[in-house]
């Protein structure tokens, strides 16, 4: 009983501190009691976690990352502010990030060892608990929209490879040549990584621009393959949460490796009974620990405040197995949280009536 009361108190404090929410802690009152259309909307965005430090960032690169994340969160906020659904907000923000070459999703995705871009994405609707996911997509401009089409227009949850692209064409999603996703800095990252591993470097992909005369500047860090995945979680005015994640995976991946991002319950999860989560980091660990679902289970069944739940999984369970990464999360009663065990994570949160809070490094709020 005492323990339960402590959770309630902690939940209320977290809730008020984070977004000034007006309703009781989730789990005590069940799903939100607020009338449809009366919720305060909110959204959280990430652009990948990893060894992202001030010393490895030029002021210009930092400004560009902040601008990219800010543009995405504002786009999601605009959808939510005009009464749009959390699903629409998630998709709108991720589409922008997929088109932004700075992030490891869509154009700007990392390369697999064979010199191809193999894209993964997932989306989940907390209201219906329907989900859609795709892996190893190579020709569809917006993998997040394809994941949504899988959810809404097919009887399935997950499609992979050529079949996923075929389905995209059938539902009239924009198809592009694989070279559309090419960026020079990601190509250089692949070349560096393969040389380090002593593995042959493939030919430059067909349709890629000619190599530049001068080498391109890119942020070189010990784990430069581990950041840039994008994810969004949102809460709309009707009290519905949604989550989405999109990624190129990890540099020099082989054998059609698939990470956590498109695996429902690992890198992406949403339920109005608990929370919505999007993760980023070394996918293998996120899959083994079913990170996203575990966080939401702690909220739903252990009645943990959201921040405590994300910290439990990211700072304890993942750290215990050396799983680097982070998550963003949101609850139907308006708690927002993030947690990462890496030096940095590109991230932002925004709730109705506020301005976006954007961060990169650990020491930022
Ligand atoms: N989690 C992604 C994967 O393992 C990579 C990342 O988040 O950067 O595919």
CSV table of C-alpha atoms and ligand atoms in Angstrom, one decimal:
chain,number,residue,atom,x,y,z
A,1,UNK,CA,0.0,0.0,0.0
A,2,UNK,CA,2.7,2.4,1.0
A,3,UNK,CA,4.7,1.5,-2.1
A,4,UNK,CA,1.7,2.2,-4.2
A,5,UNK,CA,1.1,5.6,-2.6
A,6,UNK,CA,4.8,6.4,-3.2
A,7,UNK,CA,4.3,5.6,-6.9
A,8,UNK,CA,1.2,7.8,-7.1
A,9,UNK,CA,3.0,10.7,-5.5
A,10,UNK,CA,6.1,10.3,-7.7
A,11,UNK,CA,3.8,10.0,-10.7
A,12,UNK,CA,2.0,13.2,-9.8
A,13,UNK,CA,5.3,15.1,-9.3
A,14,UNK,CA,6.7,13.8,-12.6
A,15,UNK,CA,3.4,14.6,-14.4
A,16,UNK,CA,3.2,18.2,-13.1
A,17,UNK,CA,6.9,18.8,-13.6
A,18,UNK,CA,6.9,17.6,-17.1
A,19,UNK,CA,3.9,19.0,-18.8
A,20,UNK,CA,1.6,20.4,-16.2
A,21,UNK,CA,-0.9,17.7,-16.8
A,22,UNK,CA,-4.3,17.9,-15.1
A,23,UNK,CA,-5.3,14.3,-14.7
A,24,UNK,CA,-4.5,11.6,-12.3
A,25,UNK,CA,-1.6,9.3,-12.6
A,26,UNK,CA,-2.2,6.6,-15.2
A,27,UNK,CA,-2.7,3.2,-13.8
A,28,UNK,CA,-4.6,4.5,-10.8
A,29,UNK,CA,-7.4,5.9,-12.9
A,30,UNK,CA,-6.9,3.7,-15.9
A,31,UNK,CA,-6.8,5.3,-19.3
A,32,UNK,CA,-7.4,9.1,-19.2
A,33,UNK,CA,-10.9,10.3,-18.1
A,34,UNK,CA,-10.6,13.5,-20.0
A,35,UNK,CA,-13.3,14.1,-22.7
A,36,UNK,CA,-12.4,13.5,-26.3
A,37,UNK,CA,-10.9,16.7,-27.9
A,38,UNK,CA,-10.0,18.1,-24.5
A,39,UNK,CA,-6.5,16.7,-24.0
A,40,UNK,CA,-3.4,18.9,-24.2
A,41,UNK,CA,-1.4,17.6,-27.1
A,42,UNK,CA,2.3,16.8,-26.8
A,43,UNK,CA,5.1,15.2,-28.9
A,44,UNK,CA,8.7,14.0,-28.4
A,45,UNK,CA,11.2,13.5,-31.3
A,46,UNK,CA,14.6,11.8,-31.4
A,47,UNK,CA,17.2,11.8,-34.1
A,48,UNK,CA,19.5,9.0,-32.8
A,49,UNK,CA,21.7,8.4,-29.8
A,50,UNK,CA,25.5,7.7,-29.6
A,51,UNK,CA,28.9,9.2,-28.9
A,52,UNK,CA,27.7,12.7,-29.8
A,53,UNK,CA,30.0,15.2,-28.0
A,54,UNK,CA,30.7,18.9,-28.3
A,55,UNK,CA,34.3,18.1,-29.2
A,56,UNK,CA,33.2,16.2,-32.3
A,57,UNK,CA,30.6,18.7,-33.6
A,58,UNK,CA,31.3,21.9,-35.5
A,59,UNK,CA,29.0,24.8,-34.5
A,60,UNK,CA,27.5,24.6,-38.0
A,61,UNK,CA,26.8,20.9,-37.8
A,62,UNK,CA,25.2,21.4,-34.3
A,63,UNK,CA,23.0,24.2,-35.6
A,64,UNK,CA,21.9,22.0,-38.6
A,65,UNK,CA,21.0,19.1,-36.3
A,66,UNK,CA,19.1,21.4,-34.0
A,67,UNK,CA,17.3,22.9,-36.9
A,68,UNK,CA,16.3,19.5,-38.4
A,69,UNK,CA,14.9,18.3,-35.1
A,70,UNK,CA,13.1,21.6,-34.5
A,71,UNK,CA,11.6,21.5,-37.9
A,72,UNK,CA,10.3,18.0,-37.3
A,73,UNK,CA,8.8,18.7,-33.9
A,74,UNK,CA,7.1,21.9,-35.1
A,75,UNK,CA,5.6,19.9,-38.0
A,76,UNK,CA,4.2,17.4,-35.6
A,77,UNK,CA,3.0,20.2,-33.3
A,78,UNK,CA,1.2,21.9,-36.2
A,79,UNK,CA,-0.7,18.7,-37.0
A,80,UNK,CA,-1.7,18.2,-33.4
A,81,UNK,CA,-2.6,21.8,-32.8
A,82,UNK,CA,-5.1,21.8,-35.6
A,83,UNK,CA,-6.7,18.7,-34.0
A,84,UNK,CA,-4.9,16.1,-36.2
A,85,UNK,CA,-4.3,12.6,-34.9
A,86,UNK,CA,-1.1,11.4,-33.2
A,87,UNK,CA,-0.6,9.0,-36.1
A,88,UNK,CA,-0.6,11.9,-38.6
A,89,UNK,CA,1.8,13.9,-36.4
A,90,UNK,CA,4.2,11.0,-36.2
A,91,UNK,CA,4.1,10.4,-39.9
A,92,UNK,CA,4.5,14.0,-40.8
A,93,UNK,CA,7.6,14.6,-38.6
A,94,UNK,CA,9.3,11.4,-39.6
A,95,UNK,CA,8.8,12.1,-43.3
A,96,UNK,CA,10.7,15.4,-42.9
A,97,UNK,CA,13.5,13.5,-41.0
A,98,UNK,CA,13.6,10.9,-43.7
A,99,UNK,CA,14.2,13.6,-46.3
A,100,UNK,CA,16.8,15.3,-44.2
A,101,UNK,CA,20.3,13.9,-45.2
A,102,UNK,CA,21.7,14.4,-41.7
A,103,UNK,CA,19.7,11.6,-40.2
A,104,UNK,CA,20.0,7.9,-40.7
A,105,UNK,CA,16.6,7.3,-42.3
A,106,UNK,CA,15.4,7.7,-45.8
A,107,UNK,CA,17.9,9.9,-47.7
A,108,UNK,CA,21.0,9.9,-45.6
A,109,UNK,CA,20.6,6.3,-44.4
A,110,UNK,CA,23.7,4.4,-43.6
A,111,UNK,CA,25.0,1.8,-46.1
A,112,UNK,CA,25.0,-2.0,-45.7
A,113,UNK,CA,28.3,-3.8,-46.4
A,114,UNK,CA,27.2,-4.5,-50.0
A,115,UNK,CA,26.8,-0.8,-50.8
A,116,UNK,CA,23.0,-0.7,-50.6
A,117,UNK,CA,20.6,1.3,-48.4
A,118,UNK,CA,18.2,-1.1,-46.6
A,119,UNK,CA,15.5,0.9,-44.8
A,120,UNK,CA,13.4,-0.2,-41.8
A,121,UNK,CA,10.4,1.5,-40.2
A,122,UNK,CA,7.4,0.9,-38.0
A,123,UNK,CA,4.4,2.8,-36.7
A,124,UNK,CA,1.9,1.9,-34.0
A,125,UNK,CA,-1.5,3.3,-33.1
A,126,UNK,CA,-2.1,3.4,-29.4
A,127,UNK,CA,-5.9,3.7,-29.8
A,128,UNK,CA,-6.4,0.5,-31.8
A,129,UNK,CA,-3.0,-1.2,-31.0
A,130,UNK,CA,-2.7,-1.8,-34.7
A,131,UNK,CA,0.8,-1.7,-36.1
A,132,UNK,CA,2.7,-1.7,-39.4
A,133,UNK,CA,6.3,-2.4,-40.1
A,134,UNK,CA,8.7,-2.8,-43.0
A,135,UNK,CA,12.3,-3.9,-43.3
A,136,UNK,CA,14.9,-3.9,-46.1
A,137,UNK,CA,13.0,-1.4,-48.2
A,138,UNK,CA,15.1,-0.1,-51.1
A,139,UNK,CA,12.9,1.9,-53.4
A,140,UNK,CA,10.2,3.6,-51.3
A,141,UNK,CA,10.9,7.2,-50.5
A,142,UNK,CA,9.1,7.3,-47.2
A,143,UNK,CA,9.4,4.0,-45.3
A,144,UNK,CA,7.3,5.4,-42.5
A,145,UNK,CA,4.4,5.9,-44.9
A,146,UNK,CA,4.8,2.4,-46.1
A,147,UNK,CA,4.7,1.1,-42.6
A,148,UNK,CA,1.5,3.0,-42.1
A,149,UNK,CA,0.1,1.6,-45.3
A,150,UNK,CA,0.9,-2.0,-44.1
A,151,UNK,CA,-1.1,-1.2,-41.0
A,152,UNK,CA,-4.1,0.4,-42.7
A,153,UNK,CA,-4.2,-1.3,-46.1
A,154,UNK,CA,-3.0,-4.8,-45.7
A,155,UNK,CA,-4.0,-7.7,-43.4
A,156,UNK,CA,-0.4,-8.0,-42.1
A,157,UNK,CA,1.9,-6.3,-39.6
A,158,UNK,CA,5.3,-6.6,-41.3
A,159,UNK,CA,6.5,-6.8,-44.9
A,160,UNK,CA,10.1,-7.2,-45.9
A,161,UNK,CA,12.4,-6.7,-49.0
A,162,UNK,CA,11.1,-6.6,-52.6
A,163,UNK,CA,7.6,-7.5,-51.5
A,164,UNK,CA,7.4,-4.5,-49.3
A,165,UNK,CA,8.5,-2.2,-52.1
A,166,UNK,CA,6.0,-3.9,-54.5
A,167,UNK,CA,3.2,-3.3,-52.0
A,168,UNK,CA,4.3,0.4,-51.8
A,169,UNK,CA,4.0,0.7,-55.5
A,170,UNK,CA,0.6,-0.9,-55.4
A,171,UNK,CA,-0.7,1.6,-52.9
A,172,UNK,CA,0.8,4.4,-54.9
A,173,UNK,CA,3.6,5.4,-52.5
A,174,UNK,CA,6.4,7.3,-54.2
A,175,UNK,CA,9.1,5.0,-55.6
A,176,UNK,CA,12.6,6.3,-56.2
A,177,UNK,CA,15.8,4.8,-57.6
A,178,UNK,CA,18.0,3.4,-54.8
A,179,UNK,CA,20.6,6.2,-55.5
A,180,UNK,CA,18.0,8.7,-54.2
A,181,UNK,CA,19.1,7.7,-50.7
A,182,UNK,CA,22.8,8.1,-51.4
A,183,UNK,CA,24.8,10.7,-49.4
A,184,UNK,CA,28.6,11.1,-49.7
A,185,UNK,CA,29.2,11.2,-46.0
A,186,UNK,CA,27.4,7.9,-45.4
A,187,UNK,CA,29.4,6.4,-48.2
A,188,UNK,CA,32.6,7.6,-46.7
A,189,UNK,CA,31.5,6.1,-43.3
A,190,UNK,CA,31.0,2.7,-45.0
A,191,UNK,CA,34.4,2.9,-46.8
A,192,UNK,CA,36.1,3.7,-43.5
A,193,UNK,CA,34.3,0.9,-41.6
A,194,UNK,CA,35.0,-1.8,-44.3
A,195,UNK,CA,38.6,-0.8,-44.4
A,196,UNK,CA,38.8,-1.1,-40.6
A,197,UNK,CA,37.3,-4.6,-40.9
A,198,UNK,CA,39.6,-5.5,-43.7
A,199,UNK,CA,36.6,-6.2,-45.9
A,200,UNK,CA,36.5,-5.3,-49.7
A,201,UNK,CA,34.8,-2.0,-50.5
A,202,UNK,CA,32.0,-2.4,-53.1
A,203,UNK,CA,31.6,-0.3,-56.2
A,204,UNK,CA,30.0,3.1,-55.7
A,205,UNK,CA,26.2,2.5,-56.3
A,206,UNK,CA,24.8,3.0,-59.7
A,207,UNK,CA,23.4,6.5,-60.1
A,208,UNK,CA,25.5,7.9,-57.3
A,209,UNK,CA,27.1,11.3,-58.0
A,210,UNK,CA,30.8,11.2,-59.0
A,211,UNK,CA,33.2,11.2,-56.0
A,212,UNK,CA,34.0,14.8,-54.9
A,213,UNK,CA,37.4,16.2,-55.6
A,214,UNK,CA,37.9,17.1,-52.0
A,215,UNK,CA,37.0,14.6,-49.2
A,216,UNK,CA,33.7,15.5,-47.5
A,217,UNK,CA,33.8,16.5,-43.9
A,218,UNK,CA,31.7,14.2,-41.7
A,219,UNK,CA,31.5,13.8,-38.0
A,220,UNK,CA,33.9,11.0,-37.1
A,221,UNK,CA,33.3,9.4,-33.8
A,222,UNK,CA,34.0,5.9,-32.4
A,223,UNK,CA,30.5,4.8,-33.1
A,224,UNK,CA,29.5,6.9,-36.0
A,225,UNK,CA,27.2,4.2,-37.3
A,226,UNK,CA,25.0,4.3,-34.2
A,227,UNK,CA,23.2,7.6,-34.5
A,228,UNK,CA,20.8,9.2,-36.8
A,229,UNK,CA,17.8,6.9,-36.5
A,230,UNK,CA,14.7,8.9,-36.1
A,231,UNK,CA,11.6,8.4,-34.0
A,232,UNK,CA,8.5,10.3,-32.8
A,233,UNK,CA,5.9,9.7,-30.1
A,234,UNK,CA,2.8,11.9,-29.9
A,235,UNK,CA,-0.4,12.5,-27.9
A,236,UNK,CA,-3.3,14.1,-29.6
A,237,UNK,CA,-6.3,16.1,-28.4
A,238,UNK,CA,-8.4,13.0,-28.2
A,239,UNK,CA,-6.0,11.3,-25.8
A,240,UNK,CA,-4.6,8.9,-28.3
A,241,UNK,CA,-0.8,8.1,-28.4
A,242,UNK,CA,1.2,6.8,-31.4
A,243,UNK,CA,4.8,5.9,-32.0
A,244,UNK,CA,7.0,5.6,-35.1
A,245,UNK,CA,10.6,4.9,-35.9
A,246,UNK,CA,12.6,4.9,-39.2
A,247,UNK,CA,16.2,4.0,-39.8
A,248,UNK,CA,18.9,2.7,-42.2
A,249,UNK,CA,20.1,0.4,-39.5
A,250,UNK,CA,23.8,0.1,-38.8
A,251,UNK,CA,26.7,0.9,-41.1
A,252,UNK,CA,28.2,-2.2,-42.9
A,253,UNK,CA,25.4,-4.5,-41.7
A,254,UNK,CA,25.3,-7.8,-43.5
A,255,UNK,CA,23.0,-10.7,-44.5
A,256,UNK,CA,19.9,-8.5,-44.6
A,257,UNK,CA,20.3,-7.7,-40.9
A,258,UNK,CA,17.2,-6.1,-39.3
A,259,UNK,CA,17.5,-4.1,-36.1
A,260,UNK,CA,14.9,-3.2,-33.4
A,261,UNK,CA,13.3,-0.2,-35.1
A,262,UNK,CA,10.7,-2.1,-37.1
A,263,UNK,CA,10.2,-4.8,-34.4
A,264,UNK,CA,7.0,-4.0,-32.5
A,265,UNK,CA,7.7,-4.1,-28.8
A,266,UNK,CA,11.5,-3.6,-29.3
A,267,UNK,CA,12.1,-0.3,-31.0
A,268,UNK,CA,8.5,0.9,-31.4
A,269,UNK,CA,5.4,0.4,-29.3
A,270,UNK,CA,2.2,2.3,-28.5
A,271,UNK,CA,-0.9,1.6,-26.4
A,272,UNK,CA,-3.4,3.9,-24.9
A,273,UNK,CA,-3.4,1.6,-21.9
A,274,UNK,CA,0.2,2.5,-21.1
A,275,UNK,CA,2.5,4.5,-23.3
A,276,UNK,CA,4.2,5.0,-26.6
A,277,UNK,CA,7.9,4.5,-27.1
A,278,UNK,CA,10.5,4.9,-29.9
A,279,UNK,CA,14.1,3.7,-29.3
A,280,UNK,CA,17.5,4.2,-30.8
A,281,UNK,CA,20.7,2.4,-30.3
A,282,UNK,CA,22.3,-1.0,-30.9
A,283,UNK,CA,19.2,-2.8,-32.1
A,284,UNK,CA,20.3,-6.3,-31.1
A,285,UNK,CA,20.0,-5.4,-27.4
A,286,UNK,CA,16.7,-3.6,-27.8
A,287,UNK,CA,15.3,-6.7,-29.5
A,288,UNK,CA,16.5,-9.0,-26.7
A,289,UNK,CA,15.1,-6.9,-23.9
A,290,UNK,CA,11.9,-5.9,-25.8
A,291,UNK,CA,12.7,-2.4,-24.7
A,292,UNK,CA,9.7,-0.5,-25.8
A,293,UNK,CA,7.1,-3.0,-24.5
A,294,UNK,CA,9.0,-3.5,-21.3
A,295,UNK,CA,8.8,0.2,-20.5
A,296,UNK,CA,5.1,0.3,-21.2
A,297,UNK,CA,4.5,-2.8,-19.1
A,298,UNK,CA,6.2,-1.1,-16.2
A,299,UNK,CA,3.8,1.8,-16.6
A,300,UNK,CA,0.8,-0.3,-17.0
A,301,UNK,CA,1.3,-3.1,-14.5
A,302,UNK,CA,3.8,-1.7,-12.0
A,303,UNK,CA,2.2,1.8,-12.1
A,304,UNK,CA,5.6,3.4,-12.6
A,305,UNK,CA,5.8,7.0,-13.5
A,306,UNK,CA,7.0,7.2,-17.1
A,307,UNK,CA,10.4,8.7,-16.3
A,308,UNK,CA,11.1,6.0,-13.8
A,309,UNK,CA,10.1,3.3,-16.3
A,310,UNK,CA,12.4,4.6,-19.1
A,311,UNK,CA,15.2,5.0,-16.6
A,312,UNK,CA,14.8,1.5,-15.3
A,313,UNK,CA,15.1,0.0,-18.7
A,314,UNK,CA,17.7,2.3,-20.3
A,315,UNK,CA,19.9,3.1,-17.3
A,316,UNK,CA,19.7,-0.3,-15.6
A,317,UNK,CA,18.6,-3.2,-17.9
A,318,UNK,CA,20.3,-2.0,-21.0
A,319,UNK,CA,23.4,-0.8,-19.2
A,320,UNK,CA,23.7,-4.2,-17.5
A,321,UNK,CA,24.1,-5.9,-20.9
A,322,UNK,CA,26.2,-3.0,-22.4
A,323,UNK,CA,23.3,-2.0,-24.7
A,324,UNK,CA,24.0,1.5,-25.8
A,325,UNK,CA,21.1,3.8,-26.8
A,326,UNK,CA,18.1,5.7,-25.7
A,327,UNK,CA,14.3,6.1,-25.9
A,328,UNK,CA,11.6,8.8,-26.0
A,329,UNK,CA,8.2,8.1,-24.5
A,330,UNK,CA,4.8,9.6,-23.8
A,331,UNK,CA,1.7,8.5,-21.9
A,332,UNK,CA,-2.0,9.3,-22.7
A,333,UNK,CA,-2.1,11.4,-19.5
A,334,UNK,CA,0.6,13.7,-20.8
A,335,UNK,CA,3.8,12.5,-19.2
A,336,UNK,CA,6.8,13.0,-21.5
A,337,UNK,CA,10.2,11.4,-21.0
A,338,UNK,CA,13.5,10.5,-22.5
A,339,UNK,CA,16.4,8.5,-21.3
A,340,UNK,CA,19.8,7.6,-22.9
A,341,UNK,CA,22.9,5.9,-21.7
A,342,UNK,CA,25.2,7.4,-24.4
A,343,UNK,CA,26.9,10.8,-24.3
A,344,UNK,CA,24.2,12.3,-26.5
A,345,UNK,CA,20.9,11.9,-28.2
A,346,UNK,CA,19.4,14.3,-30.7
A,347,UNK,CA,16.0,15.1,-29.1
A,348,UNK,CA,13.2,17.5,-28.6
A,349,UNK,CA,9.9,17.8,-26.7
A,350,UNK,CA,6.9,20.1,-27.2
A,351,UNK,CA,3.6,20.4,-25.5
A,352,UNK,CA,0.6,22.6,-26.3
A,353,UNK,CA,1.3,26.2,-25.5
A,354,UNK,CA,5.0,25.8,-25.0
A,355,UNK,CA,8.1,26.2,-27.2
A,356,UNK,CA,10.2,23.2,-28.3
A,357,UNK,CA,12.9,22.1,-25.9
A,358,UNK,CA,15.7,20.8,-28.0
A,359,UNK,CA,18.8,19.0,-26.8
A,360,UNK,CA,21.8,17.0,-28.0
A,361,UNK,CA,24.3,16.5,-25.1
A,362,UNK,CA,23.9,14.8,-21.8
A,363,UNK,CA,24.3,18.0,-19.8
A,364,UNK,CA,21.3,19.7,-21.4
A,365,UNK,CA,17.9,19.5,-19.6
B,1,LIG,N1,18.4,0.9,-33.6
B,1,LIG,C1,18.9,1.0,-34.9
B,1,LIG,C2,19.2,-0.4,-35.4
B,1,LIG,O1,19.8,-1.1,-34.7
B,1,LIG,C3,20.0,1.9,-35.1
B,1,LIG,C4,20.0,3.2,-34.4
B,1,LIG,O2,19.1,3.5,-33.6
B,1,LIG,O3,20.8,4.0,-34.7
B,1,LIG,O4,18.9,-0.7,-36.5
